[in-house]
mmCIF file of C-alpha atoms in Angstrom:
data_model
loop_
_atom_site.group_PDB
_atom_site.id
_atom_site.type_symbol
_atom_site.label_atom_id
_atom_site.label_comp_id
_atom_site.label_asym_id
_atom_site.label_seq_id
_atom_site.Cartn_x
_atom_site.Cartn_y
_atom_site.Cartn_z
ATOM 1 C CA MET H 1 122.566 2.974 -108.543
ATOM 2 C CA ALA H 2 122.105 1.398 -112.174
ATOM 3 C CA ASN H 3 125.329 1.195 -114.018
ATOM 4 C CA SER H 4 125.890 3.691 -116.862
ATOM 5 C CA TRP H 5 125.831 2.678 -120.477
ATOM 6 C CA PHE H 6 129.694 2.744 -120.798
ATOM 7 C CA ASP H 7 129.747 0.172 -117.827
ATOM 8 C CA ARG H 8 127.335 -1.985 -119.541
ATOM 9 C CA ASN H 9 128.892 -1.619 -122.878
ATOM 10 C CA PRO H 10 132.800 -1.750 -122.330
ATOM 11 C CA LYS H 11 133.540 -3.038 -125.750
ATOM 12 C CA LYS H 12 131.723 -0.413 -127.493
ATOM 13 C CA THR H 13 133.096 2.272 -125.168
ATOM 14 C CA ILE H 14 136.779 1.179 -126.012
ATOM 15 C CA CYS H 15 135.929 1.109 -129.756
ATOM 16 C CA ALA H 16 134.347 4.768 -129.684
ATOM 17 C CA LEU H 17 137.195 6.019 -127.627
ATOM 18 C CA LEU H 18 139.705 4.271 -130.114
ATOM 19 C CA ILE H 19 138.162 5.652 -133.121
ATOM 20 C CA THR H 20 137.911 9.258 -131.429
ATOM 21 C CA VAL H 21 141.794 8.934 -130.600
ATOM 22 C CA LEU H 22 142.381 7.870 -134.196
ATOM 23 C CA LEU H 23 140.508 10.626 -135.690
ATOM 24 C CA LEU H 24 142.340 13.011 -133.516
ATOM 25 C CA MET H 25 145.647 11.621 -134.140
ATOM 26 C CA ALA H 26 144.822 11.874 -138.058
ATOM 27 C CA TYR H 27 143.435 15.336 -137.968
ATOM 28 C CA GLY H 28 146.591 16.477 -135.873
ATOM 29 C CA ALA H 29 148.847 14.575 -138.212
ATOM 30 C CA GLU H 30 147.436 16.242 -141.161
ATOM 31 C CA LYS H 31 147.807 19.834 -139.718
ATOM 32 C CA LEU H 32 151.369 19.125 -138.850
ATOM 33 C CA LEU H 33 152.289 17.593 -142.174
ATOM 34 C CA LYS H 34 150.388 20.513 -143.974
ATOM 35 C CA TYR H 35 152.698 23.090 -142.074
ATOM 36 C CA LYS H 36 155.673 20.816 -142.687
ATOM 37 C CA ASN H 37 155.120 20.166 -146.531
ATOM 38 C CA GLN H 38 153.770 23.695 -147.543
ATOM 39 C CA GLY H 39 151.779 22.250 -150.256
ATOM 40 C CA ILE H 40 154.503 19.979 -151.674
ATOM 41 C CA GLY H 41 153.125 16.699 -152.766
ATOM 42 C CA PHE H 42 150.826 14.869 -155.332
ATOM 43 C CA ASN H 43 147.204 15.120 -154.414
ATOM 44 C CA TYR H 44 144.502 13.017 -156.281
ATOM 45 C CA ALA H 45 141.776 15.562 -155.272
ATOM 46 C CA LEU H 46 143.491 18.268 -157.242
ATOM 47 C CA PRO H 47 141.880 19.301 -160.496
ATOM 48 C CA HIS H 48 142.376 16.451 -163.223
ATOM 49 C CA ARG H 49 141.713 18.226 -166.363
ATOM 50 C CA ALA H 50 140.778 16.943 -169.812
ATOM 51 C CA ILE H 51 139.437 17.886 -173.196
ATOM 52 C CA ARG H 52 135.903 17.065 -173.551
ATOM 53 C CA LEU H 53 135.004 14.775 -176.717
ATOM 54 C CA ARG H 54 131.544 16.309 -176.989
ATOM 55 C CA GLU H 55 129.435 13.432 -178.632
ATOM 56 C CA TYR H 56 126.649 10.945 -177.747
ATOM 57 C CA ARG H 57 127.510 7.850 -175.840
ATOM 58 C CA PRO H 58 128.803 5.167 -178.118
ATOM 59 C CA SER H 59 126.168 2.439 -178.581
ATOM 60 C CA MET H 60 123.454 4.492 -177.066
ATOM 61 C CA THR H 61 119.987 4.057 -178.476
ATOM 62 C CA GLU H 62 117.507 7.047 -177.405
ATOM 63 C CA ALA H 63 113.954 7.932 -178.117
ATOM 64 C CA PHE H 64 112.913 11.538 -178.271
ATOM 65 C CA LEU H 65 109.571 13.066 -178.056
ATOM 66 C CA PRO H 66 109.023 16.617 -178.950
ATOM 67 C CA GLY H 67 107.649 18.499 -175.765
ATOM 68 C CA LYS H 68 106.933 21.976 -174.317
ATOM 69 C CA GLU H 69 110.299 23.076 -175.290
ATOM 70 C CA GLU H 70 109.522 22.587 -179.044
ATOM 71 C CA ARG H 71 106.526 24.833 -179.007
ATOM 72 C CA TYR H 72 108.032 27.181 -181.662
ATOM 73 C CA PHE H 73 108.545 23.941 -184.115
ATOM 74 C CA ASP H 74 105.309 24.659 -186.471
ATOM 75 C CA THR H 75 105.791 21.891 -188.922
ATOM 76 C CA LEU H 76 107.267 19.097 -186.468
ATOM 77 C CA VAL H 77 105.325 15.864 -186.587
ATOM 78 C CA LEU H 78 104.934 15.210 -182.743
ATOM 79 C CA LYS H 79 105.901 11.307 -182.483
ATOM 80 C CA LYS H 80 108.776 9.394 -181.014
ATOM 81 C CA TYR H 81 112.106 9.567 -182.943
ATOM 82 C CA ILE H 82 114.775 7.086 -182.458
ATOM 83 C CA LEU H 83 118.865 8.028 -182.319
ATOM 84 C CA ARG H 84 120.876 5.112 -182.551
ATOM 85 C CA LEU H 85 124.806 5.535 -182.043
ATOM 86 C CA ASP H 86 127.179 3.020 -183.256
ATOM 87 C CA ASN H 87 130.397 1.703 -181.260
ATOM 88 C CA ASP H 88 132.406 4.902 -182.330
ATOM 89 C CA GLY H 89 129.569 7.412 -181.342
ATOM 90 C CA PHE H 90 128.410 7.782 -185.010
ATOM 91 C CA ILE H 91 124.738 8.328 -185.824
ATOM 92 C CA MET H 92 123.653 5.118 -187.457
ATOM 93 C CA PRO H 93 123.232 3.894 -190.219
ATOM 94 C CA SER H 94 126.971 4.695 -190.369
ATOM 95 C CA LYS H 95 129.616 1.993 -191.404
ATOM 96 C CA LYS H 96 128.035 -0.006 -193.947
ATOM 97 C CA TYR H 97 131.221 -1.459 -195.607
ATOM 98 C CA ASP H 98 134.414 -2.812 -193.886
ATOM 99 C CA HIS H 99 136.120 -1.897 -197.303
ATOM 100 C CA PRO H 100 134.311 1.146 -198.897
ATOM 101 C CA ASP H 101 135.472 2.955 -202.265
ATOM 102 C CA LEU H 102 135.035 6.282 -200.144
ATOM 103 C CA SER H 103 134.234 7.579 -196.817
ATOM 104 C CA LEU H 104 132.883 10.886 -195.921
ATOM 105 C CA VAL H 105 131.883 12.541 -192.710
ATOM 106 C CA PHE H 106 129.423 15.405 -191.912
ATOM 107 C CA LEU H 107 130.522 17.403 -188.748
ATOM 108 C CA GLY H 108 128.129 19.815 -187.077
ATOM 109 C CA ALA H 109 125.601 20.279 -184.463
ATOM 110 C CA SER H 110 121.741 19.589 -184.212
ATOM 111 C CA THR H 111 121.282 20.750 -187.678
ATOM 112 C CA THR H 112 123.506 17.943 -188.893
ATOM 113 C CA GLU H 113 122.295 15.551 -186.377
ATOM 114 C CA CYS H 114 118.732 15.948 -187.424
ATOM 115 C CA ARG H 115 117.194 14.401 -184.157
ATOM 116 C CA PHE H 116 113.491 14.639 -185.142
ATOM 117 C CA MET H 117 113.632 12.599 -188.336
ATOM 118 C CA GLU H 118 113.544 8.982 -189.348
ATOM 119 C CA GLU H 119 117.048 7.438 -189.796
ATOM 120 C CA LYS H 120 117.141 7.303 -193.479
ATOM 121 C CA GLU H 121 115.621 10.929 -194.040
ATOM 122 C CA ARG H 122 118.866 12.505 -192.297
ATOM 123 C CA PHE H 123 120.584 14.182 -194.943
ATOM 124 C CA PRO H 124 124.259 13.002 -194.099
ATOM 125 C CA TYR H 125 122.966 9.363 -194.571
ATOM 126 C CA LEU H 126 120.793 10.342 -197.509
ATOM 127 C CA ALA H 127 123.536 11.955 -199.454
ATOM 128 C CA GLY H 128 125.784 9.008 -198.829
ATOM 129 C CA ALA H 129 123.125 6.713 -200.020
ATOM 130 C CA LEU H 130 122.154 8.888 -203.407
ATOM 131 C CA LEU H 131 125.869 9.378 -204.414
ATOM 132 C CA GLU H 132 126.230 5.664 -204.044
ATOM 133 C CA LYS H 133 123.242 4.908 -206.169
ATOM 134 C CA ARG H 134 124.475 7.167 -208.564
ATOM 135 C CA LEU H 135 127.740 6.189 -208.982
ATOM 136 C CA GLY H 136 127.614 2.602 -208.384
ATOM 137 C CA ILE H 137 130.265 2.422 -205.717
ATOM 138 C CA ARG H 138 130.325 1.522 -202.054
ATOM 139 C CA ILE H 139 130.383 4.610 -199.691
ATOM 140 C CA ASN H 140 130.133 5.014 -195.819
ATOM 141 C CA SER H 141 128.710 8.248 -195.144
ATOM 142 C CA TYR H 142 129.181 9.267 -191.193
ATOM 143 C CA ASN H 143 126.825 11.581 -189.366
ATOM 144 C CA ALA H 144 129.113 12.979 -186.394
ATOM 145 C CA GLY H 145 126.591 15.901 -185.649
ATOM 146 C CA ARG H 146 125.793 16.419 -182.125
ATOM 147 C CA SER H 147 123.315 18.781 -180.628
ATOM 148 C CA GLY H 148 124.830 21.798 -178.942
ATOM 149 C CA ASN H 149 128.174 21.492 -180.431
ATOM 150 C CA HIS H 150 130.322 24.325 -181.869
ATOM 151 C CA SER H 151 133.233 24.498 -184.348
ATOM 152 C CA LEU H 152 135.746 23.952 -181.621
ATOM 153 C CA HIS H 153 134.142 20.854 -180.526
ATOM 154 C CA SER H 154 134.124 19.496 -184.178
ATOM 155 C CA ILE H 155 137.636 20.319 -184.564
ATOM 156 C CA ASN H 156 138.378 18.113 -181.619
ATOM 157 C CA ILE H 157 136.309 15.525 -183.054
ATOM 158 C CA LEU H 158 137.859 15.709 -186.174
ATOM 159 C CA LEU H 159 141.492 15.235 -184.613
ATOM 160 C CA ASN H 160 140.491 12.439 -182.041
ATOM 161 C CA LYS H 161 137.560 10.613 -183.542
ATOM 162 C CA ILE H 162 137.628 11.202 -187.361
ATOM 163 C CA VAL H 163 141.122 11.086 -188.458
ATOM 164 C CA PRO H 164 141.502 7.465 -187.314
ATOM 165 C CA ILE H 165 138.787 6.088 -189.642
ATOM 166 C CA LYS H 166 140.754 7.840 -192.710
ATOM 167 C CA PRO H 167 137.781 9.379 -194.643
ATOM 168 C CA GLN H 168 138.469 11.090 -197.988
ATOM 169 C CA ILE H 169 136.207 13.774 -197.582
ATOM 170 C CA VAL H 170 134.932 15.893 -194.320
ATOM 171 C CA VAL H 171 132.075 18.396 -194.544
ATOM 172 C CA MET H 172 131.569 20.903 -191.579
ATOM 173 C CA MET H 173 128.458 23.110 -190.957
ATOM 174 C CA HIS H 174 128.384 25.466 -188.101
ATOM 175 C CA ASN H 175 126.776 28.980 -187.523
ATOM 176 C CA ILE H 176 124.109 29.463 -185.027
ATOM 177 C CA ASN H 177 125.931 27.570 -181.784
ATOM 178 C CA ASP H 178 129.148 29.446 -182.649
ATOM 179 C CA PHE H 179 127.525 33.002 -182.617
ATOM 180 C CA VAL H 180 125.348 32.213 -179.562
ATOM 181 C CA ILE H 181 128.276 31.079 -177.306
ATOM 182 C CA LEU H 182 130.485 33.958 -178.400
ATOM 183 C CA LEU H 183 127.736 36.170 -177.836
ATOM 184 C CA TYR H 184 127.004 35.167 -174.288
ATOM 185 C CA GLU H 185 130.309 33.613 -172.940
ATOM 186 C CA LYS H 186 132.746 35.813 -175.119
ATOM 187 C CA SER H 187 134.998 32.990 -175.810
ATOM 188 C CA TYR H 188 135.096 29.253 -176.983
ATOM 189 C CA TRP H 189 137.078 28.811 -173.732
ATOM 190 C CA ASN H 190 134.634 29.119 -170.935
ATOM 191 C CA HIS H 191 132.988 27.602 -167.872
ATOM 192 C CA ASN H 192 129.521 26.708 -169.554
ATOM 193 C CA SER H 193 128.187 23.572 -167.835
ATOM 194 C CA SER H 194 127.889 21.502 -171.028
ATOM 195 C CA ARG H 195 129.544 23.130 -173.619
ATOM 196 C CA SER H 196 133.060 24.050 -172.030
ATOM 197 C CA VAL H 197 135.823 22.285 -173.982
ATOM 198 C CA ILE H 198 137.899 21.626 -170.757
ATOM 199 C CA ILE H 199 136.354 19.618 -167.902
ATOM 200 C CA ASP H 200 137.589 18.470 -164.712
ATOM 201 C CA LEU H 201 137.431 14.618 -164.408
ATOM 202 C CA ASN H 202 137.101 14.629 -160.542
ATOM 203 C CA ASP H 203 133.979 16.726 -160.771
ATOM 204 C CA GLU H 204 132.478 14.498 -163.614
ATOM 205 C CA ILE H 205 133.207 11.448 -161.614
ATOM 206 C CA VAL H 206 131.700 12.744 -158.281
ATOM 207 C CA SER H 207 128.575 14.328 -159.992
ATOM 208 C CA ASN H 208 128.101 11.125 -162.225
ATOM 209 C CA PHE H 209 128.994 8.113 -159.809
ATOM 210 C CA ILE H 210 125.325 7.582 -158.584
ATOM 211 C CA LYS H 211 124.024 7.957 -162.026
ATOM 212 C CA ILE H 212 126.642 5.594 -163.579
ATOM 213 C CA MET H 213 125.826 2.816 -160.799
ATOM 214 C CA ARG H 214 122.342 3.425 -161.136
ATOM 215 C CA ASP H 215 122.228 2.831 -165.127
ATOM 216 C CA ARG H 216 124.724 0.186 -164.829
ATOM 217 C CA TYR H 217 122.359 -2.114 -162.637
ATOM 218 C CA ILE H 218 118.794 -0.858 -163.422
ATOM 219 C CA PRO H 219 119.208 1.130 -166.644
ATOM 220 C CA ASN H 220 115.651 0.460 -167.989
ATOM 221 C CA LEU H 221 114.128 1.452 -164.739
ATOM 222 C CA ALA H 222 116.295 4.538 -164.537
ATOM 223 C CA ALA H 223 115.233 5.571 -167.773
ATOM 224 C CA GLU H 224 111.644 5.609 -166.996
ATOM 225 C CA MET H 225 112.336 7.450 -163.951
ATOM 226 C CA ARG H 226 114.006 10.265 -165.927
ATOM 227 C CA LYS H 227 111.077 10.256 -168.334
ATOM 228 C CA PHE H 228 108.739 10.655 -165.510
ATOM 229 C CA GLY H 229 110.924 13.424 -163.767
ATOM 230 C CA LYS H 230 110.730 15.237 -167.057
ATOM 231 C CA SER H 231 107.064 15.118 -167.352
ATOM 232 C CA VAL H 232 106.438 16.103 -163.884
ATOM 233 C CA ARG H 233 108.737 19.078 -164.350
ATOM 234 C CA SER H 234 107.101 20.113 -167.485
ATOM 235 C CA LEU H 235 103.760 20.356 -165.802
ATOM 236 C CA TRP H 236 104.830 22.914 -163.246
ATOM 237 C CA LYS H 237 107.189 25.104 -165.354
ATOM 238 C CA SER H 238 107.479 26.300 -168.907
ATOM 239 C CA GLU H 239 110.632 26.036 -170.788
ATOM 240 C CA PRO H 240 113.160 28.550 -169.602
ATOM 241 C CA GLN H 241 114.043 31.554 -172.033
ATOM 242 C CA GLY H 242 116.126 30.527 -174.943
ATOM 243 C CA GLY H 243 115.959 26.809 -174.420
ATOM 244 C CA HIS H 244 114.226 26.286 -177.693
ATOM 245 C CA LEU H 245 117.044 27.578 -179.809
ATOM 246 C CA SER H 246 119.343 24.962 -178.618
ATOM 247 C CA GLY H 247 116.821 22.261 -177.957
ATOM 248 C CA GLN H 248 118.105 22.006 -174.253
ATOM 249 C CA GLY H 249 117.420 23.999 -171.170
ATOM 250 C CA ASP H 250 118.727 27.475 -170.694
ATOM 251 C CA GLU H 251 122.436 27.070 -170.539
ATOM 252 C CA PHE H 252 122.997 30.860 -170.486
ATOM 253 C CA ALA H 253 120.652 31.815 -167.750
ATOM 254 C CA GLN H 254 123.564 33.172 -165.539
ATOM 255 C CA VAL H 255 124.465 35.728 -168.125
ATOM 256 C CA ARG H 256 121.384 36.255 -170.104
ATOM 257 C CA ASP H 257 120.091 39.383 -168.243
ATOM 258 C CA LYS H 258 123.332 40.957 -168.740
ATOM 259 C CA LYS H 259 123.418 43.781 -171.577
ATOM 260 C CA LEU H 260 124.907 42.247 -174.739
ATOM 261 C CA VAL H 261 127.405 44.123 -176.464
ATOM 262 C CA ILE H 262 127.791 43.069 -179.917
ATOM 263 C CA ASN H 263 130.824 43.210 -181.952
ATOM 264 C CA GLN H 264 130.238 41.208 -185.047
ATOM 265 C CA SER H 265 133.833 41.619 -186.521
ATOM 266 C CA GLU H 266 135.275 40.315 -183.185
ATOM 267 C CA LEU H 267 132.759 37.449 -183.401
ATOM 268 C CA THR H 268 133.288 36.289 -186.818
ATOM 269 C CA GLY H 269 137.096 36.899 -186.616
ATOM 270 C CA GLN H 270 136.964 34.014 -183.861
ATOM 271 C CA PHE H 271 134.714 31.701 -185.885
ATOM 272 C CA GLU H 272 136.954 32.194 -189.084
ATOM 273 C CA MET H 273 140.045 31.087 -187.154
ATOM 274 C CA ASN H 274 138.168 27.971 -186.147
ATOM 275 C CA LEU H 275 137.321 27.344 -189.785
ATOM 276 C CA GLN H 276 140.877 27.940 -190.851
ATOM 277 C CA CYS H 277 141.954 25.347 -188.243
ATOM 278 C CA PHE H 278 139.585 22.941 -189.654
ATOM 279 C CA ILE H 279 140.720 23.350 -193.186
ATOM 280 C CA TYR H 280 144.750 22.963 -192.044
ATOM 281 C CA LEU H 281 144.156 19.822 -190.033
ATOM 282 C CA CYS H 282 142.111 18.080 -192.880
ATOM 283 C CA LYS H 283 144.954 19.132 -195.429
ATOM 284 C CA ALA H 284 147.723 17.922 -193.152
ATOM 285 C CA ARG H 285 145.996 14.608 -192.727
ATOM 286 C CA LYS H 286 145.280 14.237 -196.387
ATOM 287 C CA ILE H 287 141.547 14.980 -196.311
ATOM 288 C CA VAL H 288 139.512 17.057 -198.317
ATOM 289 C CA PRO H 289 137.817 19.734 -196.652
ATOM 290 C CA VAL H 290 134.367 20.935 -197.467
ATOM 291 C CA LEU H 291 132.532 23.991 -195.941
ATOM 292 C CA MET H 292 128.796 24.332 -195.973
ATOM 293 C CA THR H 293 126.646 27.230 -194.967
ATOM 294 C CA MET H 294 123.590 26.791 -192.951
ATOM 295 C CA ALA H 295 120.018 27.239 -194.353
ATOM 296 C CA SER H 296 117.456 28.855 -192.183
ATOM 297 C CA ARG H 297 114.017 30.565 -192.117
ATOM 298 C CA LEU H 298 115.257 33.808 -191.584
ATOM 299 C CA LYS H 299 114.273 36.475 -193.834
ATOM 300 C CA GLU H 300 113.172 40.122 -193.916
ATOM 301 C CA THR H 301 109.729 39.722 -192.830
ATOM 302 C CA PRO H 302 109.967 36.636 -190.427
ATOM 303 C CA ASP H 303 107.005 34.112 -190.044
ATOM 304 C CA LYS H 304 105.269 35.087 -186.763
ATOM 305 C CA VAL H 305 106.411 31.679 -184.889
ATOM 306 C CA ILE H 306 109.950 32.360 -185.740
ATOM 307 C CA ALA H 307 109.978 36.102 -184.728
ATOM 308 C CA ASP H 308 108.300 34.973 -181.365
ATOM 309 C CA GLY H 309 111.005 32.487 -180.610
ATOM 310 C CA ILE H 310 113.867 34.747 -181.256
ATOM 311 C CA ARG H 311 112.128 37.510 -179.105
ATOM 312 C CA GLU H 312 111.694 35.127 -176.080
ATOM 313 C CA ALA H 313 115.190 34.111 -176.340
ATOM 314 C CA GLY H 314 115.871 37.893 -175.342
ATOM 315 C CA LEU H 315 117.551 38.611 -178.913
ATOM 316 C CA ASP H 316 116.361 41.337 -181.364
ATOM 317 C CA TYR H 317 115.353 39.576 -184.581
ATOM 318 C CA ALA H 318 117.296 42.186 -186.807
ATOM 319 C CA GLU H 319 120.805 41.798 -184.907
ATOM 320 C CA PHE H 320 120.280 38.066 -184.584
ATOM 321 C CA LYS H 321 119.642 37.668 -188.629
ATOM 322 C CA ALA H 322 122.675 39.815 -189.046
ATOM 323 C CA LEU H 323 124.906 37.865 -186.939
ATOM 324 C CA PHE H 324 123.742 34.702 -188.637
ATOM 325 C CA ASP H 325 124.067 36.121 -192.256
ATOM 326 C CA GLY H 326 127.538 37.523 -191.150
ATOM 327 C CA PHE H 327 128.922 33.964 -189.836
ATOM 328 C CA ASN H 328 127.498 32.517 -193.370
ATOM 329 C CA ASP H 329 129.228 35.155 -195.103
ATOM 330 C CA ALA H 330 132.632 34.279 -193.153
ATOM 331 C CA ILE H 331 132.011 30.485 -194.058
ATOM 332 C CA ARG H 332 131.871 31.571 -197.993
ATOM 333 C CA ARG H 333 134.937 33.910 -197.339
ATOM 334 C CA LYS H 334 137.165 31.061 -196.040
ATOM 335 C CA ALA H 335 136.405 28.723 -198.695
ATOM 336 C CA LEU H 336 137.145 31.208 -201.235
ATOM 337 C CA GLU H 337 140.404 32.203 -199.599
ATOM 338 C CA ASN H 338 141.522 28.674 -199.441
ATOM 339 C CA HIS H 339 140.273 27.624 -202.569
ATOM 340 C CA ILE H 340 138.283 24.603 -201.306
ATOM 341 C CA MET H 341 134.637 23.566 -201.986
ATOM 342 C CA LEU H 342 131.681 25.557 -200.605
ATOM 343 C CA ILE H 343 128.277 24.030 -200.451
ATOM 344 C CA ASP H 344 125.830 26.942 -199.933
ATOM 345 C CA LEU H 345 122.683 25.539 -198.415
ATOM 346 C CA ALA H 346 121.793 28.840 -197.205
ATOM 347 C CA LYS H 347 121.451 30.069 -200.876
ATOM 348 C CA GLY H 348 119.908 26.643 -202.140
ATOM 349 C CA ILE H 349 117.180 26.259 -199.678
ATOM 350 C CA PRO H 350 114.316 28.815 -199.725
ATOM 351 C CA PRO H 351 113.645 30.125 -196.173
ATOM 352 C CA GLU H 352 110.391 28.726 -195.901
ATOM 353 C CA ARG H 353 108.316 26.773 -193.412
ATOM 354 C CA GLU H 354 108.017 24.163 -196.243
ATOM 355 C CA TYR H 355 111.546 23.075 -195.451
ATOM 356 C CA PHE H 356 112.165 23.818 -191.900
ATOM 357 C CA TYR H 357 110.367 23.036 -188.570
ATOM 358 C CA ASP H 358 111.954 26.035 -186.748
ATOM 359 C CA VAL H 359 114.551 28.584 -187.374
ATOM 360 C CA VAL H 360 117.215 26.335 -188.679
ATOM 361 C CA HIS H 361 116.342 22.695 -188.408
ATOM 362 C CA HIS H 362 115.245 20.971 -191.337
ATOM 363 C CA ASN H 363 111.963 18.742 -191.777
ATOM 364 C CA PRO H 364 112.121 15.873 -193.987
ATOM 365 C CA LYS H 365 111.511 17.748 -197.297
ATOM 366 C CA GLY H 366 114.295 20.155 -196.188
ATOM 367 C CA SER H 367 116.830 17.332 -195.631
ATOM 368 C CA VAL H 368 115.957 15.773 -199.051
ATOM 369 C CA LYS H 369 116.534 19.396 -200.669
ATOM 370 C CA ALA H 370 119.984 19.554 -198.706
ATOM 371 C CA ALA H 371 121.015 16.182 -199.808
ATOM 372 C CA GLU H 372 120.139 16.988 -203.088
ATOM 373 C CA ILE H 373 122.204 20.233 -202.993
ATOM 374 C CA ILE H 374 124.987 18.280 -201.332
ATOM 375 C CA ILE H 375 125.428 15.610 -203.962
ATOM 376 C CA GLU H 376 125.398 17.974 -206.837
ATOM 377 C CA HIS H 377 128.710 19.335 -205.613
ATOM 378 C CA LEU H 378 130.216 16.287 -204.115
ATOM 379 C CA GLN H 379 129.558 14.217 -207.231
ATOM 380 C CA PRO H 380 132.417 15.284 -209.336
ATOM 381 C CA LEU H 381 135.013 15.266 -206.409
ATOM 382 C CA VAL H 382 133.856 11.778 -205.221
ATOM 383 C CA GLN H 383 134.331 10.435 -208.855
ATOM 384 C CA GLN H 384 137.713 12.136 -209.049
ATOM 385 C CA ILE H 385 138.986 10.535 -205.709
ATOM 386 C CA VAL H 386 137.657 7.171 -206.290
ATOM 387 C CA GLU H 387 139.314 7.332 -210.160
ATOM 388 C CA GLN H 388 142.655 8.430 -208.398
ATOM 389 C CA LYS H 389 142.228 5.618 -205.764
ATOM 390 C CA ASN H 390 141.531 3.059 -208.347
ATOM 391 C CA ALA H 391 144.489 4.196 -210.709
ATOM 392 C CA THR H 392 146.923 3.725 -207.632
ATOM 393 C CA LEU H 393 145.664 0.294 -207.053
ATOM 394 C CA ASN H 394 146.116 -0.861 -210.653
#
């Protein structure tokens, strides 16, 4: 009779038995200690919560090419657009001078980011450059916009990223992302996969570990693989409902089919509290706060491409416009109540395709128009601040 596998491999058999015994002992010890400790004791696997600093990765350089999700962008030039980030996560060009006469920062979302535009056409940069030329002074103008951000994200960015660079002026523009998140999630504090303000670091580490290792050792190959994957997916399925409004996939798919109950006073009330926090924080840190309304192509009789885009997102056009206008009114109201500067882009830029490539995003001509309106408001304030600074130094 042939020897059994166990007889032929005594060392492997002993190792297997030893491992089995150790595993059983560990399992038994864990069960015993669980009963004994009754949940008392530190555990690294417990949630490790942190506040999300929602920004693009510092030092990132990315090329964006409009695709199927931009099908409602009727004046967008279809080509590659480069987005470069500095070491602090600001969109470049950013810090031009080590010792500027004045620094200003623009806070906002994709309408401030100006992704589909050449670098020097983006109004946060352009406004600073035009002011610098007019006044003959050195200005650092920072673009802290991030697609998908709402006002609570910007408050966090203000406190933890902008305050340390000690700007004299911070301009904030929010509207559409705030009412969309409040409309679907009912609160700024929610569990939305990409827009929640609180995250579990353990979940982030587990879900991103392989991606981090991949991008650390084969970043260029990984980038091409992502592009290829995106191209393949776009061939098989169209953009989900509502994706074009945010420039991303449908983050609200799980709640989109639910009947929406719109309480405009409740939504604007939550938004106004964030605006007030922004104002208080700026003043407490000796920064001049400026609020800015958001311009759009929303009008009584909308262009077909705009009406179609909003309809596909599952929203009634009239209700959408009423919410958008109501949030701009809230911005005007808070600026008036707090006696701070208001830059009313919504009144200054006509709601026409000449200035926008979709509902709210500027094309280059719209960006130039926005920059011109901004500098007309900021110029006297900038002059005053610089004169006071020079008087103090002298």
